[in-house]
PDB file of C-alpha atoms in Angstrom:
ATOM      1  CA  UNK A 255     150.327 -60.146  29.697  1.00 41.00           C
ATOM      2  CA  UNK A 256     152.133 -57.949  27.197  1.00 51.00           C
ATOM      3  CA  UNK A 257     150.777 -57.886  23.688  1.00 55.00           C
ATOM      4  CA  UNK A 258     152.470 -58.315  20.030  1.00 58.00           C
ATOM      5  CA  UNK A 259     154.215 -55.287  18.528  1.00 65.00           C
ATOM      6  CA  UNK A 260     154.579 -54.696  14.965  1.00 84.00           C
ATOM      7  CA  UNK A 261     158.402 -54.715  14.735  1.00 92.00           C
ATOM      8  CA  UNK A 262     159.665 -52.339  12.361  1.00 94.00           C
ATOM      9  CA  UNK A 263     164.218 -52.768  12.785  1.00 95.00           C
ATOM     10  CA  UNK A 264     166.155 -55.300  14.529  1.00 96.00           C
ATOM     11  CA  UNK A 265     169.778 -54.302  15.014  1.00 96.00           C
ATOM     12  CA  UNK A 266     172.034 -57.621  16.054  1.00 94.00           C
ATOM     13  CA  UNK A 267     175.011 -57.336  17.779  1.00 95.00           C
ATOM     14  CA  UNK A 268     176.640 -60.098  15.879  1.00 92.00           C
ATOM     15  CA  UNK A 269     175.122 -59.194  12.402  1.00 90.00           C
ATOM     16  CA  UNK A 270     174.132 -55.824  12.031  1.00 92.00           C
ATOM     17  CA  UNK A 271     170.455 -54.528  10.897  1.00 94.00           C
ATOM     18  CA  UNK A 272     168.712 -57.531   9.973  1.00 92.00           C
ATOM     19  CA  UNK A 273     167.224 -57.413   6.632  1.00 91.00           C
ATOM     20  CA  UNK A 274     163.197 -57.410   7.586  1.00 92.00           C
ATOM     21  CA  UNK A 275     160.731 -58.343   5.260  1.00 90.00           C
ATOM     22  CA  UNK A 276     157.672 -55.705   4.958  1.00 88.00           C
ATOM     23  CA  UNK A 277     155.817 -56.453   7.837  1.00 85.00           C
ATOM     24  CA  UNK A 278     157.861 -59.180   8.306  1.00 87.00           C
ATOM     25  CA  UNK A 279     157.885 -59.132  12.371  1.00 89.00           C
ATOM     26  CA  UNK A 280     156.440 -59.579  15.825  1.00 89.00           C
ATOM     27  CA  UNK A 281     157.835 -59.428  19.192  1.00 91.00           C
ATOM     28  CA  UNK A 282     156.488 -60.461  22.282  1.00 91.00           C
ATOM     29  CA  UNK A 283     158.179 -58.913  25.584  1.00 92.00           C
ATOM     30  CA  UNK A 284     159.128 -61.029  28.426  1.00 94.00           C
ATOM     31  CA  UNK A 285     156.546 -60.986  31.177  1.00 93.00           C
ATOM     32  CA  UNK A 286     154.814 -62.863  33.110  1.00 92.00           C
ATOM     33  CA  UNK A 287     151.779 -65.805  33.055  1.00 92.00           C
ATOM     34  CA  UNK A 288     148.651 -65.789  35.482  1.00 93.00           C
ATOM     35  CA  UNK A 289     147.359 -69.063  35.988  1.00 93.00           C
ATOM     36  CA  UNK A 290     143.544 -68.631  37.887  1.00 94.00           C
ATOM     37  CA  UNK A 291     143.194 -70.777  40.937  1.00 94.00           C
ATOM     38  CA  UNK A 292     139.224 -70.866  41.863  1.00 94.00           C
ATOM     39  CA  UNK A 293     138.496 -71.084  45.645  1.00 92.00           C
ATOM     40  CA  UNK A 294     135.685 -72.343  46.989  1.00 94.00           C
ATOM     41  CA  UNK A 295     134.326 -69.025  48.149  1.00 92.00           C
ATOM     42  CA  UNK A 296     134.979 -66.063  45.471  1.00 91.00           C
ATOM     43  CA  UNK A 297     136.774 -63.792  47.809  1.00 92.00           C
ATOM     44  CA  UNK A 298     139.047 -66.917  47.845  1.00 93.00           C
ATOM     45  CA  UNK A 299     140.383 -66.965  44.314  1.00 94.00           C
ATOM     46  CA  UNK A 300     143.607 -65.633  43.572  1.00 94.00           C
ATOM     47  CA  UNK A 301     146.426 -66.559  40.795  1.00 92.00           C
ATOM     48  CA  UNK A 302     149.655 -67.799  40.363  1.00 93.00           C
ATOM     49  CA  UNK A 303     152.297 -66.284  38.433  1.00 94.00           C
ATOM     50  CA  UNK A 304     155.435 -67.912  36.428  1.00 94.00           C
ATOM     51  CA  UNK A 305     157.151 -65.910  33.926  1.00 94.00           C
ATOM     52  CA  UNK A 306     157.717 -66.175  30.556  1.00 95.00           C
ATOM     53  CA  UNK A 307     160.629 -65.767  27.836  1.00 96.00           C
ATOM     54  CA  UNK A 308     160.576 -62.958  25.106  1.00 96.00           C
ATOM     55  CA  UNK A 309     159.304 -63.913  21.607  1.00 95.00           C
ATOM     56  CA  UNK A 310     160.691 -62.368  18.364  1.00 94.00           C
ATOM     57  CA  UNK A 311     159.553 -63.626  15.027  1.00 92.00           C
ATOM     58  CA  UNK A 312     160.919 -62.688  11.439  1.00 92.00           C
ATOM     59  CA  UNK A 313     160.421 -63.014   8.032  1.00 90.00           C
ATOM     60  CA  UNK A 314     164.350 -62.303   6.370  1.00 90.00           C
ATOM     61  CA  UNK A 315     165.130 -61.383   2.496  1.00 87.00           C
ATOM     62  CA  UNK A 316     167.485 -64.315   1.949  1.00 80.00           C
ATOM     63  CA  UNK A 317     170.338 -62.188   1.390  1.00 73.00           C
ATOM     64  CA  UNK A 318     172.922 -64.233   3.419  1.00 72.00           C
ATOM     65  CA  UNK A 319     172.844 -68.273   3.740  1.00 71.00           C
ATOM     66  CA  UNK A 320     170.055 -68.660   6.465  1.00 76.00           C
ATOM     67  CA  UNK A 321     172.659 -70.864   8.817  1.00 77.00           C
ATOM     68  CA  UNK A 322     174.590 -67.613   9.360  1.00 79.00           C
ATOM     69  CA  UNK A 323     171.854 -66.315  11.770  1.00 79.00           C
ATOM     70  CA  UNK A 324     172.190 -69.739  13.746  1.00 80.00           C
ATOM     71  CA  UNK A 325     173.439 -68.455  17.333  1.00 80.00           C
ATOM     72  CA  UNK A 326     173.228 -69.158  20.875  1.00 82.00           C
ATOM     73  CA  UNK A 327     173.715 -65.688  21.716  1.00 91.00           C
ATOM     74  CA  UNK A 328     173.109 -62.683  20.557  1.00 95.00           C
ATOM     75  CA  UNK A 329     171.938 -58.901  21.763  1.00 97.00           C
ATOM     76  CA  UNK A 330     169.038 -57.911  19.788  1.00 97.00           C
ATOM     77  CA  UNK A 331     167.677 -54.075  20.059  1.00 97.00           C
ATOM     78  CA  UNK A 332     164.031 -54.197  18.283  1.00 96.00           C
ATOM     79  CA  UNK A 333     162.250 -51.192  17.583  1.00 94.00           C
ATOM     80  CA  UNK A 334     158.416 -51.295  17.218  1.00 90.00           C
ATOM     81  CA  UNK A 335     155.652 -49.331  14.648  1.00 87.00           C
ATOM     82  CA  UNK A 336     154.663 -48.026  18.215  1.00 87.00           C
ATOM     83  CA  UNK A 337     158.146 -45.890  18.877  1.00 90.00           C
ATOM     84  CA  UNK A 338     158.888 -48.470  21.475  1.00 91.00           C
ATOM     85  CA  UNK A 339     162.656 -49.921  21.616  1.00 95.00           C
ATOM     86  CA  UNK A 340     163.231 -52.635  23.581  1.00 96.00           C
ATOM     87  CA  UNK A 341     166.586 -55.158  23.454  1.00 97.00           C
ATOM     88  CA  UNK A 342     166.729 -59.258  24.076  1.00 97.00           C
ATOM     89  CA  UNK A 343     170.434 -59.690  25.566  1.00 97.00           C
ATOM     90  CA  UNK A 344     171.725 -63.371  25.123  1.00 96.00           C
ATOM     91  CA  UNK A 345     169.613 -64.568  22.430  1.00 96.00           C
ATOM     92  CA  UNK A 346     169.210 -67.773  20.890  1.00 95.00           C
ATOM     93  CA  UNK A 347     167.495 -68.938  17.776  1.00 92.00           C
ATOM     94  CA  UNK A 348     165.010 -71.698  18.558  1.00 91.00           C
ATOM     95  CA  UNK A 349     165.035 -73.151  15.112  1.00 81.00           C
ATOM     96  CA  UNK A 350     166.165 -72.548  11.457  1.00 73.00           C
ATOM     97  CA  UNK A 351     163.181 -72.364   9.032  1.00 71.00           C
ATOM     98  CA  UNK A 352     163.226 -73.084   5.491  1.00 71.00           C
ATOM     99  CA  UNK A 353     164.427 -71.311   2.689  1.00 74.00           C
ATOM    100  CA  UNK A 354     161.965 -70.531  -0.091  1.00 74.00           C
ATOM    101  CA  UNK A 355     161.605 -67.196  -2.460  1.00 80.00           C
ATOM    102  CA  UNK A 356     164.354 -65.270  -1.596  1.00 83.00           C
ATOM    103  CA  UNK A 357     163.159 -65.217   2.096  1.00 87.00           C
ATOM    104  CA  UNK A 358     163.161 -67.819   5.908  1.00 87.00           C
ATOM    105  CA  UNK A 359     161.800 -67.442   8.700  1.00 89.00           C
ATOM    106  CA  UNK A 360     163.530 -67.246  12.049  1.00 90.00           C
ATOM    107  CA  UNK A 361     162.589 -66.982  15.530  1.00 93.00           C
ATOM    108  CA  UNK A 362     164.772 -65.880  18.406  1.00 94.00           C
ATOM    109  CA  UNK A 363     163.714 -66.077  22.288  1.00 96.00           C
ATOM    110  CA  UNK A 364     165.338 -64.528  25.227  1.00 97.00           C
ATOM    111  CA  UNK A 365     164.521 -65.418  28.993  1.00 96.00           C
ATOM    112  CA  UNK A 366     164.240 -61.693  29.639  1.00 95.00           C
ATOM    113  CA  UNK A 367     163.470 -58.317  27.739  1.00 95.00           C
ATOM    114  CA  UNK A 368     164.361 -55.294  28.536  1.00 93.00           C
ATOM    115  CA  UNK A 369     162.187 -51.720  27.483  1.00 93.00           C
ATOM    116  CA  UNK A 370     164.553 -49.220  26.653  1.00 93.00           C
ATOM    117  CA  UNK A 371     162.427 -46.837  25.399  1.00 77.00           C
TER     118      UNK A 371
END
């Protein structure tokens, strides 16, 4: 299971670079789940997989009306504190936080990822 990034820049293909707050993100790659399924003997256990969607999460400087960002798709291209770039095609935002001291959260999923780089 892939791990949380630090994200550093999201570009959006609808809005531009996204105005990040410091450490303001996390994104968590597409992948898949292992579920362990004990057997009776040990040589007998195994797994089963399913996959699961892409994860980004953001802290914004409020310096648009937070309903702007409301899509049902969007490309995002996110690049990590690790030098990793990796892009969510067909976006959607799962639901629009709360505005509060110049800054909302947002959170975007994707049912794939792809690593660029």
């Amino acid at each position: 299971m892939a791990g949380l990034s630090k994200v550093i820049r999201v570009v959006s293909a609808n809005f531009g670079e996204l105005p990040i707050k410091a450490d303001g993100g996390t994104f968590k790659p597409s992948g898949h789940k292992r579920e362990t399924q004990d057997g009776e003997q040990a040589e007998n256990t195994g797994f089963v997989e399913t996959p699961t969607h892409a994860e980004l999460k953001l802290k914004l400087n409020a310096s648009v009306d937070p309903q702007t960002y409301d899509t049902a798709a969007d490309t995002l291209t996110i690049f990590t504190a690790d030098g990793h770039q990796h892009m969510m095609p067909q976006a959607w935002t799962v639901d629009m936080g709360e505005l509060g001291k110049g800054e909302f959260d947002i959170e975007y999923h994707s049912a794939k990822s792809q690593k660029l780089a």
